[in-house]
PDB file of C-alpha atoms in Angstrom:
ATOM      1  CA  UNK B   1      26.257 102.258 -91.609  1.00 64.00           C
ATOM      2  CA  UNK B   2      27.209 100.868 -94.935  1.00 82.00           C
ATOM      3  CA  UNK B   3      27.123  96.815 -95.018  1.00 94.00           C
ATOM      4  CA  UNK B   4      29.970  94.597 -96.368  1.00 97.00           C
ATOM      5  CA  UNK B   5      30.456  95.992-100.003  1.00 97.00           C
ATOM      6  CA  UNK B   6      31.420  93.311-102.817  1.00 98.00           C
ATOM      7  CA  UNK B   7      32.337  94.106-106.426  1.00 97.00           C
ATOM      8  CA  UNK B   8      31.273  92.896-109.194  1.00 97.00           C
ATOM      9  CA  UNK B   9      27.872  91.425-108.283  1.00 96.00           C
ATOM     10  CA  UNK B  10      28.148  89.142-111.449  1.00 97.00           C
ATOM     11  CA  UNK B  11      31.141  87.805-113.271  1.00 97.00           C
ATOM     12  CA  UNK B  12      31.156  85.748-116.140  1.00 97.00           C
ATOM     13  CA  UNK B  13      34.265  84.419-117.599  1.00 96.00           C
ATOM     14  CA  UNK B  14      35.918  81.741-119.740  1.00 96.00           C
ATOM     15  CA  UNK B  15      38.220  79.465-118.671  1.00 96.00           C
ATOM     16  CA  UNK B  16      41.727  80.052-118.164  1.00 96.00           C
ATOM     17  CA  UNK B  17      41.030  83.733-117.179  1.00 97.00           C
ATOM     18  CA  UNK B  18      42.126  85.632-114.431  1.00 97.00           C
ATOM     19  CA  UNK B  19      39.167  86.326-111.928  1.00 97.00           C
ATOM     20  CA  UNK B  20      39.185  89.472-109.247  1.00 98.00           C
ATOM     21  CA  UNK B  21      36.925  89.488-106.579  1.00 98.00           C
ATOM     22  CA  UNK B  22      36.735  92.640-104.171  1.00 98.00           C
ATOM     23  CA  UNK B  23      35.271  93.378-100.853  1.00 98.00           C
ATOM     24  CA  UNK B  24      35.369  96.404 -98.748  1.00 98.00           C
ATOM     25  CA  UNK B  25      34.389  95.513 -94.816  1.00 97.00           C
ATOM     26  CA  UNK B  26      32.617  97.460 -92.406  1.00 96.00           C
ATOM     27  CA  UNK B  27      34.196 100.035 -90.834  1.00 95.00           C
ATOM     28  CA  UNK B  28      35.938  99.232 -87.370  1.00 93.00           C
ATOM     29  CA  UNK B  29      35.922  95.676 -87.919  1.00 94.00           C
ATOM     30  CA  UNK B  30      39.275  93.504 -87.748  1.00 93.00           C
ATOM     31  CA  UNK B  31      38.224  90.277 -88.758  1.00 93.00           C
ATOM     32  CA  UNK B  32      37.427  89.525 -92.527  1.00 95.00           C
ATOM     33  CA  UNK B  33      36.321  86.117 -94.204  1.00 95.00           C
ATOM     34  CA  UNK B  34      35.860  85.111 -97.575  1.00 97.00           C
ATOM     35  CA  UNK B  35      33.403  81.966 -98.281  1.00 96.00           C
ATOM     36  CA  UNK B  36      32.130  80.097-101.131  1.00 96.00           C
ATOM     37  CA  UNK B  37      28.334  79.015-101.607  1.00 96.00           C
ATOM     38  CA  UNK B  38      27.413  75.761-103.730  1.00 94.00           C
ATOM     39  CA  UNK B  39      24.508  73.706-103.852  1.00 89.00           C
ATOM     40  CA  UNK B  40      26.643  71.015-103.657  1.00 88.00           C
ATOM     41  CA  UNK B  41      29.094  71.872-101.077  1.00 88.00           C
ATOM     42  CA  UNK B  42      26.709  74.772 -98.849  1.00 90.00           C
ATOM     43  CA  UNK B  43      28.826  77.565 -97.201  1.00 92.00           C
ATOM     44  CA  UNK B  44      32.527  76.999 -97.174  1.00 91.00           C
ATOM     45  CA  UNK B  45      34.889  79.028 -95.463  1.00 92.00           C
ATOM     46  CA  UNK B  46      38.157  79.860 -97.802  1.00 95.00           C
ATOM     47  CA  UNK B  47      40.142  82.232 -95.588  1.00 94.00           C
ATOM     48  CA  UNK B  48      40.034  84.603 -92.958  1.00 93.00           C
ATOM     49  CA  UNK B  49      42.373  87.731 -91.998  1.00 94.00           C
ATOM     50  CA  UNK B  50      42.540  89.466 -88.711  1.00 92.00           C
ATOM     51  CA  UNK B  51      44.241  93.092 -88.499  1.00 94.00           C
ATOM     52  CA  UNK B  52      45.260  92.689 -92.247  1.00 95.00           C
ATOM     53  CA  UNK B  53      46.986  89.220 -91.590  1.00 95.00           C
ATOM     54  CA  UNK B  54      45.914  86.148 -92.849  1.00 94.00           C
ATOM     55  CA  UNK B  55      45.175  83.451 -89.987  1.00 91.00           C
ATOM     56  CA  UNK B  56      43.722  80.514 -91.957  1.00 89.00           C
ATOM     57  CA  UNK B  57      43.849  79.386 -95.499  1.00 91.00           C
ATOM     58  CA  UNK B  58      43.468  75.606 -95.129  1.00 89.00           C
ATOM     59  CA  UNK B  59      40.447  75.989 -97.055  1.00 90.00           C
ATOM     60  CA  UNK B  60      41.703  77.633-100.358  1.00 93.00           C
ATOM     61  CA  UNK B  61      40.934  74.707-103.064  1.00 86.00           C
ATOM     62  CA  UNK B  62      44.392  75.019-104.428  1.00 84.00           C
ATOM     63  CA  UNK B  63      46.915  77.020-105.524  1.00 90.00           C
ATOM     64  CA  UNK B  64      44.995  79.007-107.907  1.00 95.00           C
ATOM     65  CA  UNK B  65      43.427  81.060-105.493  1.00 97.00           C
ATOM     66  CA  UNK B  66      44.968  83.662-103.352  1.00 97.00           C
ATOM     67  CA  UNK B  67      43.756  86.572-101.134  1.00 97.00           C
ATOM     68  CA  UNK B  68      45.566  89.614 -99.910  1.00 97.00           C
ATOM     69  CA  UNK B  69      43.965  92.467 -97.597  1.00 97.00           C
ATOM     70  CA  UNK B  70      46.452  95.448 -98.161  1.00 97.00           C
ATOM     71  CA  UNK B  71      44.576  97.341 -95.656  1.00 95.00           C
ATOM     72  CA  UNK B  72      41.746  97.572 -93.411  1.00 95.00           C
ATOM     73  CA  UNK B  73      39.253  98.835 -95.892  1.00 96.00           C
ATOM     74  CA  UNK B  74      39.684  96.390 -98.890  1.00 96.00           C
ATOM     75  CA  UNK B  75      40.464  92.851 -99.882  1.00 98.00           C
ATOM     76  CA  UNK B  76      40.966  90.971-102.990  1.00 98.00           C
ATOM     77  CA  UNK B  77      39.889  87.180-103.774  1.00 98.00           C
ATOM     78  CA  UNK B  78      41.958  85.793-107.184  1.00 98.00           C
ATOM     79  CA  UNK B  79      41.538  82.994-109.182  1.00 97.00           C
ATOM     80  CA  UNK B  80      44.364  82.556-111.791  1.00 96.00           C
ATOM     81  CA  UNK B  81      43.214  80.817-113.685  1.00 96.00           C
ATOM     82  CA  UNK B  82      39.692  79.824-113.618  1.00 96.00           C
ATOM     83  CA  UNK B  83      37.808  76.941-114.096  1.00 96.00           C
ATOM     84  CA  UNK B  84      33.936  76.126-114.519  1.00 96.00           C
ATOM     85  CA  UNK B  85      33.734  74.422-110.977  1.00 95.00           C
ATOM     86  CA  UNK B  86      35.017  77.691-109.498  1.00 96.00           C
ATOM     87  CA  UNK B  87      31.687  78.604-110.765  1.00 97.00           C
ATOM     88  CA  UNK B  88      30.054  79.623-107.222  1.00 97.00           C
ATOM     89  CA  UNK B  89      28.708  82.193-105.203  1.00 97.00           C
ATOM     90  CA  UNK B  90      31.676  83.978-103.246  1.00 98.00           C
ATOM     91  CA  UNK B  91      30.706  85.599-100.157  1.00 98.00           C
ATOM     92  CA  UNK B  92      32.698  88.747 -97.850  1.00 97.00           C
ATOM     93  CA  UNK B  93      31.814  88.943 -94.111  1.00 95.00           C
ATOM     94  CA  UNK B  94      33.571  90.869 -91.701  1.00 95.00           C
ATOM     95  CA  UNK B  95      33.394  91.023 -87.868  1.00 92.00           C
ATOM     96  CA  UNK B  96      34.379  92.715 -84.818  1.00 90.00           C
ATOM     97  CA  UNK B  97      36.577  91.235 -81.905  1.00 79.00           C
ATOM     98  CA  UNK B  98      35.642  89.547 -79.410  1.00 72.00           C
ATOM     99  CA  UNK B  99      32.491  88.671 -80.971  1.00 77.00           C
ATOM    100  CA  UNK B 100      34.122  87.826 -84.481  1.00 78.00           C
ATOM    101  CA  UNK B 101      31.892  84.748 -85.094  1.00 81.00           C
ATOM    102  CA  UNK B 102      28.825  87.309 -85.221  1.00 86.00           C
ATOM    103  CA  UNK B 103      29.776  88.243 -88.875  1.00 91.00           C
ATOM    104  CA  UNK B 104      28.350  90.564 -91.327  1.00 94.00           C
ATOM    105  CA  UNK B 105      27.982  89.300 -94.739  1.00 96.00           C
ATOM    106  CA  UNK B 106      28.120  91.263 -98.133  1.00 97.00           C
ATOM    107  CA  UNK B 107      25.594  90.312-101.171  1.00 96.00           C
ATOM    108  CA  UNK B 108      27.977  88.074-102.966  1.00 97.00           C
ATOM    109  CA  UNK B 109      29.650  87.648-106.091  1.00 98.00           C
ATOM    110  CA  UNK B 110      28.115  85.134-108.450  1.00 97.00           C
ATOM    111  CA  UNK B 111      30.773  83.966-110.472  1.00 98.00           C
ATOM    112  CA  UNK B 112      30.236  81.583-113.865  1.00 97.00           C
ATOM    113  CA  UNK B 113      33.763  80.170-115.701  1.00 97.00           C
ATOM    114  CA  UNK B 114      32.226  78.877-118.965  1.00 96.00           C
TER     115      UNK B 114
ATOM    116  CA  UNK M   1      31.478  64.333 -92.335  1.00 53.00           C
ATOM    117  CA  UNK M   2      29.634  67.300 -91.957  1.00 63.00           C
ATOM    118  CA  UNK M   3      30.330  68.941 -88.750  1.00 81.00           C
ATOM    119  CA  UNK M   4      26.857  70.371 -88.126  1.00 90.00           C
ATOM    120  CA  UNK M   5      23.545  68.289 -89.480  1.00 93.00           C
ATOM    121  CA  UNK M   6      20.779  70.563 -90.222  1.00 96.00           C
ATOM    122  CA  UNK M   7      17.307  69.142 -90.514  1.00 95.00           C
ATOM    123  CA  UNK M   8      15.051  68.723 -92.131  1.00 96.00           C
ATOM    124  CA  UNK M   9      16.775  69.690 -95.732  1.00 95.00           C
ATOM    125  CA  UNK M  10      13.492  71.006 -97.418  1.00 96.00           C
ATOM    126  CA  UNK M  11      10.262  72.249 -95.702  1.00 97.00           C
ATOM    127  CA  UNK M  12       7.005  73.586 -97.585  1.00 97.00           C
ATOM    128  CA  UNK M  13       4.624  74.497 -95.531  1.00 96.00           C
ATOM    129  CA  UNK M  14       1.509  76.810 -95.670  1.00 97.00           C
ATOM    130  CA  UNK M  15       1.182  80.228 -93.895  1.00 97.00           C
ATOM    131  CA  UNK M  16       0.115  80.154 -90.329  1.00 97.00           C
ATOM    132  CA  UNK M  17       1.893  76.364 -89.493  1.00 97.00           C
ATOM    133  CA  UNK M  18       4.450  76.166 -86.975  1.00 97.00           C
ATOM    134  CA  UNK M  19       7.658  74.618 -87.692  1.00 97.00           C
ATOM    135  CA  UNK M  20      10.803  73.528 -85.991  1.00 98.00           C
ATOM    136  CA  UNK M  21      14.438  73.356 -87.435  1.00 97.00           C
ATOM    137  CA  UNK M  22      17.157  71.211 -86.201  1.00 97.00           C
ATOM    138  CA  UNK M  23      20.995  71.553 -85.799  1.00 96.00           C
ATOM    139  CA  UNK M  24      22.947  68.542 -84.691  1.00 95.00           C
ATOM    140  CA  UNK M  25      26.388  67.846 -83.932  1.00 92.00           C
ATOM    141  CA  UNK M  26      28.729  65.451 -81.938  1.00 89.00           C
ATOM    142  CA  UNK M  27      30.961  68.137 -81.026  1.00 88.00           C
ATOM    143  CA  UNK M  28      30.305  70.949 -77.699  1.00 90.00           C
ATOM    144  CA  UNK M  29      30.006  74.595 -79.139  1.00 89.00           C
ATOM    145  CA  UNK M  30      31.425  77.462 -77.426  1.00 87.00           C
ATOM    146  CA  UNK M  31      28.595  79.244 -79.112  1.00 88.00           C
ATOM    147  CA  UNK M  32      26.132  78.885 -82.287  1.00 92.00           C
ATOM    148  CA  UNK M  33      24.919  81.192 -83.875  1.00 93.00           C
ATOM    149  CA  UNK M  34      21.145  81.238 -86.777  1.00 96.00           C
ATOM    150  CA  UNK M  35      21.349  83.108 -90.155  1.00 96.00           C
ATOM    151  CA  UNK M  36      18.942  83.308 -92.646  1.00 97.00           C
ATOM    152  CA  UNK M  37      19.549  83.731 -96.244  1.00 96.00           C
ATOM    153  CA  UNK M  38      17.247  84.948 -99.039  1.00 94.00           C
ATOM    154  CA  UNK M  39      17.524  84.279-102.793  1.00 90.00           C
ATOM    155  CA  UNK M  40      20.351  86.551-104.244  1.00 90.00           C
ATOM    156  CA  UNK M  41      21.685  87.988-100.811  1.00 94.00           C
ATOM    157  CA  UNK M  42      24.118  87.059 -97.846  1.00 95.00           C
ATOM    158  CA  UNK M  43      23.313  85.193 -94.703  1.00 96.00           C
ATOM    159  CA  UNK M  44      21.778  87.562 -92.301  1.00 96.00           C
ATOM    160  CA  UNK M  45      22.409  87.300 -88.459  1.00 94.00           C
ATOM    161  CA  UNK M  46      18.973  86.166 -86.546  1.00 96.00           C
ATOM    162  CA  UNK M  47      20.472  85.476 -83.051  1.00 95.00           C
ATOM    163  CA  UNK M  48      23.741  83.922 -81.185  1.00 92.00           C
ATOM    164  CA  UNK M  49      23.306  81.465 -78.532  1.00 93.00           C
ATOM    165  CA  UNK M  50      26.501  80.606 -75.887  1.00 90.00           C
ATOM    166  CA  UNK M  51      24.757  79.127 -72.539  1.00 92.00           C
ATOM    167  CA  UNK M  52      23.466  75.445 -72.634  1.00 94.00           C
ATOM    168  CA  UNK M  53      19.925  75.638 -72.024  1.00 95.00           C
ATOM    169  CA  UNK M  54      19.665  79.134 -73.461  1.00 95.00           C
ATOM    170  CA  UNK M  55      16.556  80.163 -75.033  1.00 97.00           C
ATOM    171  CA  UNK M  56      16.241  83.392 -76.896  1.00 96.00           C
ATOM    172  CA  UNK M  57      12.926  84.896 -78.796  1.00 96.00           C
ATOM    173  CA  UNK M  58      12.872  86.910 -81.752  1.00 94.00           C
ATOM    174  CA  UNK M  59       9.248  87.765 -82.425  1.00 95.00           C
ATOM    175  CA  UNK M  60       7.618  84.512 -83.722  1.00 97.00           C
ATOM    176  CA  UNK M  61      11.164  82.766 -83.793  1.00 97.00           C
ATOM    177  CA  UNK M  62      12.350  81.056 -80.757  1.00 97.00           C
ATOM    178  CA  UNK M  63      16.133  79.632 -80.529  1.00 97.00           C
ATOM    179  CA  UNK M  64      17.369  77.143 -78.127  1.00 97.00           C
ATOM    180  CA  UNK M  65      20.483  75.730 -77.278  1.00 96.00           C
ATOM    181  CA  UNK M  66      20.971  72.334 -76.157  1.00 95.00           C
ATOM    182  CA  UNK M  67      21.891  71.839 -72.493  1.00 95.00           C
ATOM    183  CA  UNK M  68      25.118  70.111 -73.750  1.00 94.00           C
ATOM    184  CA  UNK M  69      25.966  72.790 -76.450  1.00 93.00           C
ATOM    185  CA  UNK M  70      25.677  70.131 -79.163  1.00 93.00           C
ATOM    186  CA  UNK M  71      22.473  70.866 -80.761  1.00 94.00           C
ATOM    187  CA  UNK M  72      20.422  73.828 -81.246  1.00 96.00           C
ATOM    188  CA  UNK M  73      16.515  74.430 -82.369  1.00 97.00           C
ATOM    189  CA  UNK M  74      14.700  76.995 -84.214  1.00 98.00           C
ATOM    190  CA  UNK M  75      11.012  76.993 -83.862  1.00 98.00           C
ATOM    191  CA  UNK M  76       8.687  79.407 -86.318  1.00 97.00           C
ATOM    192  CA  UNK M  77       5.114  80.102 -84.623  1.00 97.00           C
ATOM    193  CA  UNK M  78       2.356  81.111 -87.515  1.00 97.00           C
ATOM    194  CA  UNK M  79       5.031  81.111 -90.469  1.00 97.00           C
ATOM    195  CA  UNK M  80       4.131  83.724 -92.854  1.00 97.00           C
ATOM    196  CA  UNK M  81       5.651  84.036 -96.403  1.00 96.00           C
ATOM    197  CA  UNK M  82       8.197  86.359 -95.585  1.00 95.00           C
ATOM    198  CA  UNK M  83      10.005  83.569 -93.393  1.00 96.00           C
ATOM    199  CA  UNK M  84      10.913  81.662 -96.514  1.00 96.00           C
ATOM    200  CA  UNK M  85      14.685  81.434 -97.229  1.00 96.00           C
ATOM    201  CA  UNK M  86      17.518  79.511 -96.281  1.00 97.00           C
ATOM    202  CA  UNK M  87      18.083  78.954 -92.663  1.00 97.00           C
ATOM    203  CA  UNK M  88      22.058  78.169 -91.677  1.00 97.00           C
ATOM    204  CA  UNK M  89      23.484  77.420 -88.500  1.00 95.00           C
ATOM    205  CA  UNK M  90      27.056  77.728 -87.424  1.00 93.00           C
ATOM    206  CA  UNK M  91      28.952  76.800 -84.392  1.00 89.00           C
ATOM    207  CA  UNK M  92      32.587  77.486 -83.322  1.00 82.00           C
ATOM    208  CA  UNK M  93      34.047  73.935 -81.721  1.00 77.00           C
ATOM    209  CA  UNK M  94      34.671  74.483 -78.000  1.00 69.00           C
ATOM    210  CA  UNK M  95      38.490  74.313 -77.870  1.00 60.00           C
ATOM    211  CA  UNK M  96      38.930  74.828 -81.288  1.00 58.00           C
ATOM    212  CA  UNK M  97      39.806  78.513 -81.360  1.00 57.00           C
ATOM    213  CA  UNK M  98      38.852  80.472 -84.573  1.00 62.00           C
ATOM    214  CA  UNK M  99      36.657  79.627 -87.360  1.00 73.00           C
ATOM    215  CA  UNK M 100      32.872  79.130 -87.451  1.00 82.00           C
ATOM    216  CA  UNK M 101      31.618  75.833 -89.214  1.00 88.00           C
ATOM    217  CA  UNK M 102      28.007  76.397 -91.103  1.00 91.00           C
ATOM    218  CA  UNK M 103      25.690  73.668 -91.596  1.00 93.00           C
ATOM    219  CA  UNK M 104      24.187  72.794 -94.887  1.00 91.00           C
ATOM    220  CA  UNK M 105      20.888  74.701 -94.037  1.00 95.00           C
ATOM    221  CA  UNK M 106      16.980  74.351 -94.262  1.00 97.00           C
ATOM    222  CA  UNK M 107      15.340  75.557 -97.345  1.00 96.00           C
ATOM    223  CA  UNK M 108      12.148  76.977 -95.803  1.00 97.00           C
ATOM    224  CA  UNK M 109       8.977  77.839 -98.264  1.00 97.00           C
ATOM    225  CA  UNK M 110       5.984  79.057 -96.834  1.00 97.00           C
ATOM    226  CA  UNK M 111       3.052  79.310 -99.293  1.00 96.00           C
ATOM    227  CA  UNK M 112       0.228  82.266 -99.131  1.00 94.00           C
TER     228      UNK M 112
END
């Protein structure tokens, strides 16, 4: 089975530009998580979905960040406008209830905002 | 304040040595997971523990969940260069249903 697939793997953009990160969860998983990883703050949960519905978005830094899950096999994380402090590795993970905390991570998207 | 404190933050040892890394909290967890992350990749689940005092073994890795379910340890016997990576613990606080919280991790380097 394919794991969690993220695209792109690397993204370099200029400050002020819109950035869209994409994720395809493992088939049959009903939970999807977006994380951000930096040296300073470690791995931070941004938002998670259950059955395509956002459950907890308290980790989303500010209104510049938004996430959608239009169907069970696709999710996006959008940053508009992007800022240099958004530079980080963004991970998507999926899991299946009732073991929703046993998460399978994608390889991540390394974002650099210049 | 970090909910999960991991120690040490960095560890560099020679091949063949033993080591232990720790994950501590003042909160009680309903479950706790250990992940290993290699450079350029996402974290990969190693084990999950749910019962206080539980011990699980995965080849040369031994995981223990504290009796009070507030802490955990990972012991590696005869470390190998392939064990190099970032070790992360993650837990779900009891009575606070939902998301896992991750520790900051222990970066392990095993030199040949």
